[in-house]
Amino acid sequence: MKDPDFMARAIELAKKGRLKVQPNPMVGCVIVKNNKIIGEGWHKEYGKDHAEVNAIKNCKKIFGTKKALKLIAGSNVYVNLEPCSIENNTPPCSNALIECKIKKLFCGTLDPNPKINGKGIKLLKKSGIETNVGLLKNQCIQLNRIFFTNQKKSRPYIILKSAQSLDGKIALKSGESNWITNSESRKNSHHIRSRVKGILVGKNTAEQDNPSLTVRLSKNELGLDKGESIEQPVKIVLGNLNRSKKVSKIFAGNSKIIIASNQLAKKSRNVEYLKYRKKNFLEEFLQDLLDRNISSILVEGGQKTLNTFIMNNLFDELVLYTAPIFLGKESKDALSIHSPSAIKKSMKLEMVKLERFKDDIKTTYYNNNL
């Protein structure tokens, strides 16, 4: 195996933490001696040991502590993100690698967090450890689009999602929209829900559809062990929403709910009401969500909500499920945004993935490069 192969393995390990590590990044680590992997690990859950520490523990488990420390000394370590150099929930990973006397570190990319950026690498170099930054850099950055967005834009990573007909409609004139897409598409959308910290809708969608805004997949479908729990995202509503039969599913159970509007703030056991003075409070609200460790949100609102995010250029990913049906000109459009003055001034997205669920087509686009 070559250096890129070991880094690719670190990336695959990192993905195992996808459902549990936010707002931390996904990180995998591979320890190599004489071109053989002697230990590997990944960051499994927010607040717990990081990938480097888990890889060292894995090596000790395989070979025993004494032999493992001899093997790790003089080894090469591959990690997709710069080892941390500050103590937060866990001790600095840079120190752990220095104490183990590794020979060389291959790092996919520097940590975008200004408190860490480059500092971990400097500590390793100062201790005589050779460092190589940039191996499979693009793949390492794309893996942690959520974390990089949080750090660089000071807001959650935002995914816009819509289900539409071939003629770009999301509901009939009456408001009926269940179900435009098929069951496989809907199941896939729950996988997206499982990977975000919050699901956002507008007040109108909440009152018209009474959505549950929950992940309705089994542990097996999510790849979780029996002992692991399914973490439900926070329910987020834009607009002054009060408890009523029309929104009974949103307020059901003990789910955390955040409601943002410019109306009088209220208090409730599991509901947080945030009041804003500005008419357009979206950017301020997104900062408040990030401050609450809501590092990613899925926007499932109707036309008005989707338009608001698009017109303010506040989104990172757009997911469209298109069903092979026509709903006609009197039905509701998916979008109704203002036209640009010229085609060359129009917003252009990057199509990154095309998937098929029976006869439905799912298209994923990225907005802006990191």
Short mmCIF file of C-alpha atoms in Angstrom, two decimals:
data_model
loop_
_atom_site.label_atom_id
_atom_site.label_comp_id
_atom_site.label_asym_id
_atom_site.label_seq_id
_atom_site.Cartn_x
_atom_site.Cartn_y
_atom_site.Cartn_z
CA MET A 1 0.00 0.00 0.00
CA LYS A 2 1.05 3.58 -0.68
CA ASP A 3 0.55 6.79 1.27
CA PRO A 4 -2.74 7.72 -0.52
CA ASP A 5 -4.13 4.28 0.30
CA PHE A 6 -3.52 4.75 4.02
CA MET A 7 -5.11 8.21 3.92
CA ALA A 8 -8.10 6.79 2.03
CA ARG A 9 -8.47 4.28 4.84
CA ALA A 10 -8.40 7.11 7.40
CA ILE A 11 -11.21 8.84 5.48
CA GLU A 12 -13.31 5.67 5.45
CA LEU A 13 -12.82 5.28 9.20
CA ALA A 14 -13.78 8.91 9.76
CA LYS A 15 -17.15 8.37 8.05
CA LYS A 16 -18.14 5.92 10.78
CA GLY A 17 -18.65 8.88 13.13
CA ARG A 18 -21.07 10.66 10.78
CA LEU A 19 -24.12 10.38 13.06
CA LYS A 20 -22.49 11.11 16.41
CA VAL A 21 -19.61 13.62 16.26
CA GLN A 22 -21.19 16.97 15.34
CA PRO A 23 -20.35 19.75 16.03
CA ASN A 24 -16.89 18.15 15.91
CA PRO A 25 -15.43 17.03 12.56
CA MET A 26 -15.25 13.44 11.34
CA VAL A 27 -11.69 12.19 11.79
CA GLY A 28 -10.00 8.86 11.14
CA CYS A 29 -6.46 7.80 12.01
CA VAL A 30 -4.20 5.00 10.75
CA ILE A 31 -0.87 4.04 12.33
CA VAL A 32 1.59 2.31 9.99
CA LYS A 33 4.89 0.53 10.66
CA ASN A 34 6.92 -1.18 7.93
CA ASN A 35 4.07 -0.58 5.47
CA LYS A 36 1.58 -2.46 7.68
CA ILE A 37 -1.33 -1.03 9.67
CA ILE A 38 -0.72 -1.62 13.37
CA GLY A 39 -3.57 0.49 14.73
CA GLU A 40 -6.54 2.49 13.55
CA GLY A 41 -9.38 4.47 15.04
CA TRP A 42 -11.92 7.20 14.50
CA HIS A 43 -13.70 9.88 16.49
CA LYS A 44 -16.83 8.00 17.55
CA GLU A 45 -18.86 10.53 19.50
CA TYR A 46 -18.78 14.22 20.44
CA GLY A 47 -17.04 14.74 23.77
CA LYS A 48 -15.20 11.40 23.67
CA ASP A 49 -11.71 10.33 22.57
CA HIS A 50 -10.47 11.61 19.23
CA ALA A 51 -9.29 9.42 16.35
CA GLU A 52 -5.58 9.52 17.23
CA VAL A 53 -6.15 8.37 20.80
CA ASN A 54 -8.50 5.62 19.65
CA ALA A 55 -5.91 4.42 17.11
CA ILE A 56 -3.25 4.22 19.85
CA LYS A 57 -5.69 2.30 22.09
CA ASN A 58 -6.47 -0.05 19.20
CA CYS A 59 -2.78 -0.79 18.75
CA LYS A 60 -2.40 -1.49 22.48
CA LYS A 61 -5.41 -3.81 22.37
CA ILE A 62 -3.92 -5.80 19.51
CA PHE A 63 -0.30 -6.07 20.68
CA GLY A 64 -0.40 -5.26 24.38
CA THR A 65 0.72 -1.92 25.82
CA LYS A 66 4.46 -2.59 25.99
CA LYS A 67 4.87 -3.97 22.47
CA ALA A 68 2.44 -1.41 21.04
CA LEU A 69 4.46 1.55 22.34
CA LYS A 70 7.61 0.08 20.78
CA LEU A 71 5.83 -0.36 17.46
CA ILE A 72 4.26 3.12 17.46
CA ALA A 73 7.65 4.71 18.12
CA GLY A 74 9.07 5.48 14.69
CA SER A 75 5.76 4.83 12.93
CA ASN A 76 3.90 6.88 10.31
CA VAL A 77 0.48 8.27 11.21
CA TYR A 78 -2.21 9.19 8.67
CA VAL A 79 -5.03 11.48 9.74
CA ASN A 80 -7.49 13.41 7.54
CA LEU A 81 -7.51 16.52 9.76
CA GLU A 82 -4.74 18.27 11.70
CA PRO A 83 -4.36 16.86 15.23
CA CYS A 84 -5.82 19.23 17.81
CA SER A 85 -3.46 21.29 19.95
CA ILE A 86 -5.90 22.58 22.57
CA GLU A 87 -7.69 20.89 25.45
CA ASN A 88 -11.46 21.07 25.34
CA ASN A 89 -13.44 17.92 26.13
CA THR A 90 -10.33 15.79 25.62
CA PRO A 91 -6.53 16.30 25.93
CA PRO A 92 -4.63 17.55 22.83
CA CYS A 93 -4.01 14.81 20.27
CA SER A 94 -0.72 16.43 19.24
CA ASN A 95 0.67 15.70 22.69
CA ALA A 96 -0.40 12.05 22.49
CA LEU A 97 1.46 11.60 19.20
CA ILE A 98 4.55 13.35 20.54
CA GLU A 99 4.57 11.16 23.65
CA CYS A 100 4.38 8.06 21.45
CA LYS A 101 7.42 9.27 19.48
CA ILE A 102 5.97 8.78 16.01
CA LYS A 103 8.31 9.41 13.09
CA LYS A 104 6.08 11.11 10.53
CA LEU A 105 2.57 12.55 10.31
CA PHE A 106 0.56 12.66 7.07
CA CYS A 107 -2.26 15.18 7.49
CA GLY A 108 -4.95 15.70 4.86
CA THR A 109 -5.69 19.32 5.72
CA LEU A 110 -5.14 21.90 8.43
CA ASP A 111 -7.91 22.50 10.96
CA PRO A 112 -9.93 25.61 9.91
CA ASN A 113 -10.55 26.48 13.57
CA PRO A 114 -8.36 29.60 14.12
CA LYS A 115 -7.53 28.36 17.62
CA ILE A 116 -5.86 25.30 16.11
CA ASN A 117 -5.02 26.15 12.48
CA GLY A 118 -1.37 25.15 12.00
CA LYS A 119 -0.58 25.05 15.72
CA GLY A 120 -0.80 21.27 15.96
CA ILE A 121 1.61 20.88 13.05
CA LYS A 122 4.03 23.36 14.65
CA LEU A 123 4.05 21.41 17.91
CA LEU A 124 4.84 18.18 16.06
CA LYS A 125 7.63 19.80 14.03
CA LYS A 126 9.11 21.35 17.15
CA SER A 127 9.30 17.87 18.66
CA GLY A 128 11.24 16.56 15.67
CA ILE A 129 8.33 14.83 13.94
CA GLU A 130 8.31 15.09 10.15
CA THR A 131 4.99 16.39 8.80
CA ASN A 132 3.31 16.24 5.41
CA VAL A 133 0.16 18.32 4.89
CA GLY A 134 -2.15 18.02 1.87
CA LEU A 135 -2.39 14.30 1.07
CA LEU A 136 -5.85 13.79 -0.53
CA LYS A 137 -6.64 17.35 0.55
CA ASN A 138 -9.80 17.83 -1.50
CA GLN A 139 -11.35 14.57 -0.29
CA CYS A 140 -10.50 15.49 3.30
CA ILE A 141 -12.14 18.91 2.99
CA GLN A 142 -15.26 17.54 1.29
CA LEU A 143 -15.61 14.94 4.03
CA ASN A 144 -16.01 17.72 6.61
CA ARG A 145 -18.01 20.30 4.64
CA ILE A 146 -20.16 20.86 7.72
CA PHE A 147 -17.23 21.60 10.03
CA PHE A 148 -15.41 23.81 7.50
CA THR A 149 -18.60 25.81 6.90
CA ASN A 150 -19.13 26.27 10.65
CA GLN A 151 -15.61 27.59 11.09
CA LYS A 152 -15.34 29.75 7.97
CA LYS A 153 -18.88 31.16 7.79
CA SER A 154 -19.86 31.16 11.48
CA ARG A 155 -23.19 29.49 10.78
CA PRO A 156 -24.63 25.99 10.42
CA TYR A 157 -24.19 24.00 7.23
CA ILE A 158 -27.49 24.43 5.36
CA ILE A 159 -29.12 21.82 3.13
CA LEU A 160 -32.22 22.84 1.18
CA LYS A 161 -34.51 19.95 0.24
CA SER A 162 -37.54 19.83 -2.01
CA ALA A 163 -39.70 17.17 -3.66
CA GLN A 164 -41.16 18.27 -6.99
CA SER A 165 -42.93 17.15 -10.14
CA LEU A 166 -41.38 17.19 -13.60
CA ASP A 167 -42.89 20.64 -14.17
CA GLY A 168 -41.37 22.00 -10.94
CA LYS A 169 -44.44 21.90 -8.70
CA ILE A 170 -44.45 21.02 -4.99
CA ALA A 171 -48.20 20.88 -4.30
CA LEU A 172 -51.60 21.14 -5.92
CA LYS A 173 -53.53 24.41 -5.79
CA SER A 174 -55.42 23.00 -2.78
CA GLY A 175 -52.12 22.53 -0.94
CA GLU A 176 -52.13 18.73 -1.23
CA SER A 177 -48.57 17.41 -1.52
CA ASN A 178 -48.65 13.87 0.01
CA TRP A 179 -46.98 12.13 -1.66
CA ILE A 180 -45.24 13.51 -4.74
CA THR A 181 -42.27 11.17 -4.48
CA ASN A 182 -42.20 7.44 -3.78
CA SER A 183 -41.43 5.57 -0.56
CA GLU A 184 -37.77 4.95 -1.46
CA SER A 185 -37.16 8.68 -1.97
CA ARG A 186 -38.84 9.45 1.34
CA LYS A 187 -36.75 6.84 3.11
CA ASN A 188 -33.61 8.38 1.63
CA SER A 189 -34.66 11.81 2.89
CA HIS A 190 -34.77 10.37 6.41
CA HIS A 191 -31.13 9.38 6.02
CA ILE A 192 -30.40 13.07 5.33
CA ARG A 193 -32.38 13.98 8.46
CA SER A 194 -30.28 11.57 10.51
CA ARG A 195 -27.09 13.43 9.56
CA VAL A 196 -28.18 16.93 10.57
CA LYS A 197 -28.63 18.56 13.96
CA GLY A 198 -31.84 20.41 13.10
CA ILE A 199 -34.80 20.36 10.67
CA LEU A 200 -36.28 23.72 9.74
CA VAL A 201 -39.68 24.61 8.29
CA GLY A 202 -41.67 27.81 7.99
CA LYS A 203 -44.82 28.51 10.00
CA ASN A 204 -47.09 27.95 6.98
CA THR A 205 -45.64 24.50 6.25
CA ALA A 206 -45.92 23.59 9.94
CA GLU A 207 -49.62 24.52 10.06
CA GLN A 208 -50.56 23.08 6.66
CA ASP A 209 -48.70 19.75 6.87
CA ASN A 210 -48.34 19.17 10.64
CA PRO A 211 -44.98 17.38 10.06
CA SER A 212 -43.32 15.24 12.73
CA LEU A 213 -39.81 16.46 11.76
CA THR A 214 -38.25 13.27 13.09
CA VAL A 215 -35.98 10.49 11.81
CA ARG A 216 -38.19 7.45 11.22
CA LEU A 217 -35.61 4.77 10.44
CA SER A 218 -34.52 1.73 12.44
CA LYS A 219 -31.12 1.40 14.11
CA ASN A 220 -30.28 -1.28 11.57
CA GLU A 221 -31.14 1.05 8.67
CA LEU A 222 -28.90 3.71 10.19
CA GLY A 223 -26.04 1.29 10.82
CA LEU A 224 -26.23 1.69 14.60
CA ASP A 225 -25.55 -0.99 17.20
CA LYS A 226 -28.35 -2.16 19.49
CA GLY A 227 -26.93 -0.24 22.42
CA GLU A 228 -26.72 3.05 20.50
CA SER A 229 -29.53 5.57 20.47
CA ILE A 230 -31.04 7.42 17.52
CA GLU A 231 -30.40 11.13 18.02
CA GLN A 232 -33.39 13.12 16.84
CA PRO A 233 -32.67 16.54 15.31
CA VAL A 234 -33.95 19.74 16.88
CA LYS A 235 -37.23 20.95 15.37
CA ILE A 236 -36.90 24.53 14.13
CA VAL A 237 -39.73 26.78 12.97
CA LEU A 238 -39.50 30.22 11.36
CA GLY A 239 -42.51 32.30 12.35
CA ASN A 240 -44.66 32.73 15.44
CA LEU A 241 -46.06 29.24 16.02
CA ASN A 242 -48.31 28.41 18.94
CA ARG A 243 -49.45 25.02 20.24
CA SER A 244 -52.62 23.77 18.59
CA LYS A 245 -54.15 20.64 17.07
CA LYS A 246 -52.90 21.81 13.68
CA VAL A 247 -49.27 21.35 14.81
CA SER A 248 -49.72 18.52 17.31
CA LYS A 249 -46.97 16.34 15.79
CA ILE A 250 -44.33 19.05 16.10
CA PHE A 251 -45.06 19.52 19.80
CA ALA A 252 -45.45 15.81 20.52
CA GLY A 253 -43.10 14.16 23.01
CA ASN A 254 -40.13 15.85 24.60
CA SER A 255 -38.33 16.90 21.43
CA LYS A 256 -36.28 20.08 21.57
CA ILE A 257 -38.04 22.83 19.59
CA ILE A 258 -36.76 26.29 18.61
CA ILE A 259 -39.19 28.89 17.29
CA ALA A 260 -37.85 32.15 15.86
CA SER A 261 -39.91 35.23 15.04
CA ASN A 262 -40.23 38.94 15.73
CA GLN A 263 -43.19 38.29 18.02
CA LEU A 264 -43.21 38.28 21.81
CA ALA A 265 -40.97 35.54 23.17
CA LYS A 266 -42.53 32.87 25.39
CA LYS A 267 -41.29 30.21 27.76
CA SER A 268 -41.89 26.47 27.76
CA ARG A 269 -40.20 23.36 29.11
CA ASN A 270 -38.81 21.96 25.85
CA VAL A 271 -39.55 24.90 23.55
CA GLU A 272 -37.20 27.85 23.14
CA TYR A 273 -38.72 31.00 21.65
CA LEU A 274 -36.25 33.45 20.13
CA LYS A 275 -37.40 36.99 19.42
CA TYR A 276 -35.71 39.25 16.87
CA ARG A 277 -36.25 42.95 16.25
CA LYS A 278 -35.13 43.00 12.62
CA LYS A 279 -37.57 41.98 9.87
CA ASN A 280 -34.82 39.95 8.20
CA PHE A 281 -33.25 38.16 11.15
CA LEU A 282 -32.09 35.04 9.32
CA GLU A 283 -28.32 35.59 9.61
CA GLU A 284 -28.57 36.49 13.30
CA PHE A 285 -30.75 33.46 13.89
CA LEU A 286 -28.30 31.13 12.15
CA GLN A 287 -25.50 32.40 14.39
CA ASP A 288 -27.68 31.70 17.42
CA LEU A 289 -28.27 28.15 16.18
CA LEU A 290 -24.53 27.54 15.82
CA ASP A 291 -24.00 28.90 19.34
CA ARG A 292 -26.37 26.12 20.46
CA ASN A 293 -24.20 23.47 18.73
CA ILE A 294 -26.70 23.09 15.89
CA SER A 295 -23.98 22.77 13.28
CA SER A 296 -26.17 21.62 10.39
CA ILE A 297 -29.80 22.10 9.38
CA LEU A 298 -32.07 20.60 6.76
CA VAL A 299 -34.55 23.15 5.41
CA GLU A 300 -37.77 21.41 4.41
CA GLY A 301 -39.96 24.50 4.24
CA GLY A 302 -42.32 25.43 1.44
CA GLN A 303 -41.81 27.90 -1.38
CA LYS A 304 -41.54 31.01 0.83
CA THR A 305 -38.94 29.52 3.17
CA LEU A 306 -36.82 28.04 0.38
CA ASN A 307 -36.96 31.34 -1.51
CA THR A 308 -35.76 33.23 1.57
CA PHE A 309 -32.66 31.07 1.95
CA ILE A 310 -31.86 31.13 -1.77
CA MET A 311 -32.34 34.89 -2.20
CA ASN A 312 -30.07 35.51 0.81
CA ASN A 313 -27.55 32.99 -0.59
CA LEU A 314 -27.67 31.15 2.71
CA PHE A 315 -27.30 27.53 1.70
CA ASP A 316 -24.51 25.08 0.98
CA GLU A 317 -26.33 22.17 -0.58
CA LEU A 318 -29.54 21.71 -2.57
CA VAL A 319 -31.26 18.32 -2.82
CA LEU A 320 -34.09 17.88 -5.34
CA TYR A 321 -36.24 14.78 -5.57
CA THR A 322 -38.09 14.81 -8.91
CA ALA A 323 -41.05 12.49 -9.51
CA PRO A 324 -42.19 11.48 -13.03
CA ILE A 325 -45.53 13.30 -12.80
CA PHE A 326 -47.03 16.58 -13.99
CA LEU A 327 -49.11 18.72 -11.63
CA GLY A 328 -50.08 21.51 -14.02
CA LYS A 329 -49.82 25.27 -14.19
CA GLU A 330 -52.26 26.02 -11.36
CA SER A 331 -50.24 23.99 -8.87
CA LYS A 332 -47.69 25.59 -6.53
CA ASP A 333 -44.18 26.21 -7.88
CA ALA A 334 -41.19 24.87 -6.00
CA LEU A 335 -39.55 28.29 -6.24
CA SER A 336 -40.51 31.86 -7.11
CA ILE A 337 -37.30 33.87 -7.02
CA HIS A 338 -36.49 37.10 -8.82
CA SER A 339 -34.90 36.89 -12.26
CA PRO A 340 -31.30 38.09 -12.71
CA SER A 341 -30.65 41.03 -15.01
CA ALA A 342 -28.62 38.74 -17.27
CA ILE A 343 -28.01 34.99 -17.55
CA LYS A 344 -24.33 35.46 -16.75
CA LYS A 345 -25.36 36.97 -13.40
CA SER A 346 -27.51 34.01 -12.41
CA MET A 347 -26.57 31.82 -9.45
CA LYS A 348 -24.78 28.69 -10.64
CA LEU A 349 -24.53 25.51 -8.61
CA GLU A 350 -22.29 22.46 -8.95
CA MET A 351 -24.07 19.16 -9.52
CA VAL A 352 -22.20 16.55 -7.47
CA LYS A 353 -24.47 13.52 -7.42
CA LEU A 354 -27.32 11.93 -9.37
CA GLU A 355 -29.26 9.01 -7.85
CA ARG A 356 -32.33 7.01 -8.80
CA PHE A 357 -35.01 5.68 -6.44
CA LYS A 358 -37.31 3.60 -8.63
CA ASP A 359 -38.64 6.22 -11.06
CA ASP A 360 -37.69 9.25 -8.93
CA ILE A 361 -34.46 11.14 -9.54
CA LYS A 362 -32.47 12.73 -6.71
CA THR A 363 -30.04 15.48 -7.69
CA THR A 364 -27.55 16.96 -5.22
CA TYR A 365 -25.91 20.34 -5.85
CA TYR A 366 -23.25 22.28 -3.95
CA ASN A 367 -23.31 26.06 -3.61
CA ASN A 368 -19.94 27.83 -3.23
CA ASN A 369 -16.55 26.24 -2.75
CA LEU A 370 -14.93 25.86 0.66
#
